[in-house]
XYZ file of C-alpha atoms in Angstrom:
85
model
C 19.181 83.158 12.195
C 17.432 84.955 14.967
C 17.550 82.301 17.489
C 18.188 82.774 21.262
C 21.385 82.008 22.423
C 22.679 78.441 22.796
C 26.264 76.053 24.440
C 25.392 75.205 20.439
C 26.986 77.044 17.770
C 25.771 76.599 13.664
C 29.223 77.259 11.547
C 29.700 78.428 7.924
C 30.856 80.141 5.432
C 34.580 78.297 5.685
C 37.716 77.523 2.923
C 37.238 74.269 1.374
C 39.796 71.316 3.271
C 38.656 72.550 6.205
C 39.155 69.434 9.072
C 37.131 69.566 12.534
C 39.967 69.305 14.500
C 40.917 72.882 13.007
C 37.802 73.775 13.766
C 38.147 72.319 17.225
C 41.595 73.828 17.473
C 39.892 77.421 16.797
C 37.298 78.045 18.816
C 39.616 76.525 21.918
C 41.002 79.666 21.886
C 37.602 81.121 22.661
C 35.612 78.816 24.599
C 35.979 74.655 25.863
C 34.418 72.886 22.758
C 32.359 69.970 24.399
C 32.348 68.852 20.640
C 32.197 69.522 16.910
C 30.429 67.399 14.142
C 30.620 67.939 9.962
C 27.442 68.002 8.169
C 30.301 68.978 4.715
C 29.679 72.456 3.937
C 28.775 73.224 7.529
C 29.687 71.948 11.606
C 28.054 72.355 14.838
C 30.821 73.335 17.282
C 28.908 73.167 21.141
C 30.281 74.302 24.306
C 30.086 74.256 27.538
C 27.798 76.746 28.292
C 25.812 79.989 26.734
C 28.840 82.669 27.552
C 31.357 80.659 26.133
C 29.445 80.179 22.618
C 28.418 84.226 22.846
C 32.441 84.928 22.980
C 33.479 82.458 20.541
C 30.964 83.841 18.459
C 31.880 87.561 18.915
C 35.075 86.772 18.666
C 35.080 84.676 15.162
C 31.933 85.929 13.257
C 33.751 87.101 9.749
C 37.120 85.320 10.231
C 38.607 83.708 7.351
C 39.212 80.298 7.612
C 41.153 78.150 4.442
C 39.639 80.960 2.835
C 36.403 81.354 3.183
C 34.527 83.694 5.294
C 33.048 82.035 9.104
C 29.096 82.444 9.237
C 28.646 81.765 12.560
C 24.521 81.071 14.208
C 23.601 80.048 17.486
C 21.966 76.624 16.526
C 19.549 74.113 19.293
C 19.956 72.447 22.024
C 19.654 68.973 20.902
C 18.245 68.718 16.798
C 17.885 65.847 13.767
C 21.268 66.785 13.193
C 23.726 65.657 16.173
C 23.566 68.684 17.705
C 23.122 67.420 20.700
C 26.501 65.147 22.091
């Protein structure tokens, strides 16, 4: 929650049935996406740079996707859950 801005985003809260493709399409409207990985009820969306990630987070936080309200935070640049592409 207090993570500094990075080019990687942690995304949760979206509705059941959401796919990596849907996340990529939605985030791709606001940033150049370099990868997207779903890990059960949350995902990591990686962008090409920090400025893009900040823009996408500001634009999409609180948006509704498949009936769920998206929560978006910054993820670490590399991590044990596959956030480094």
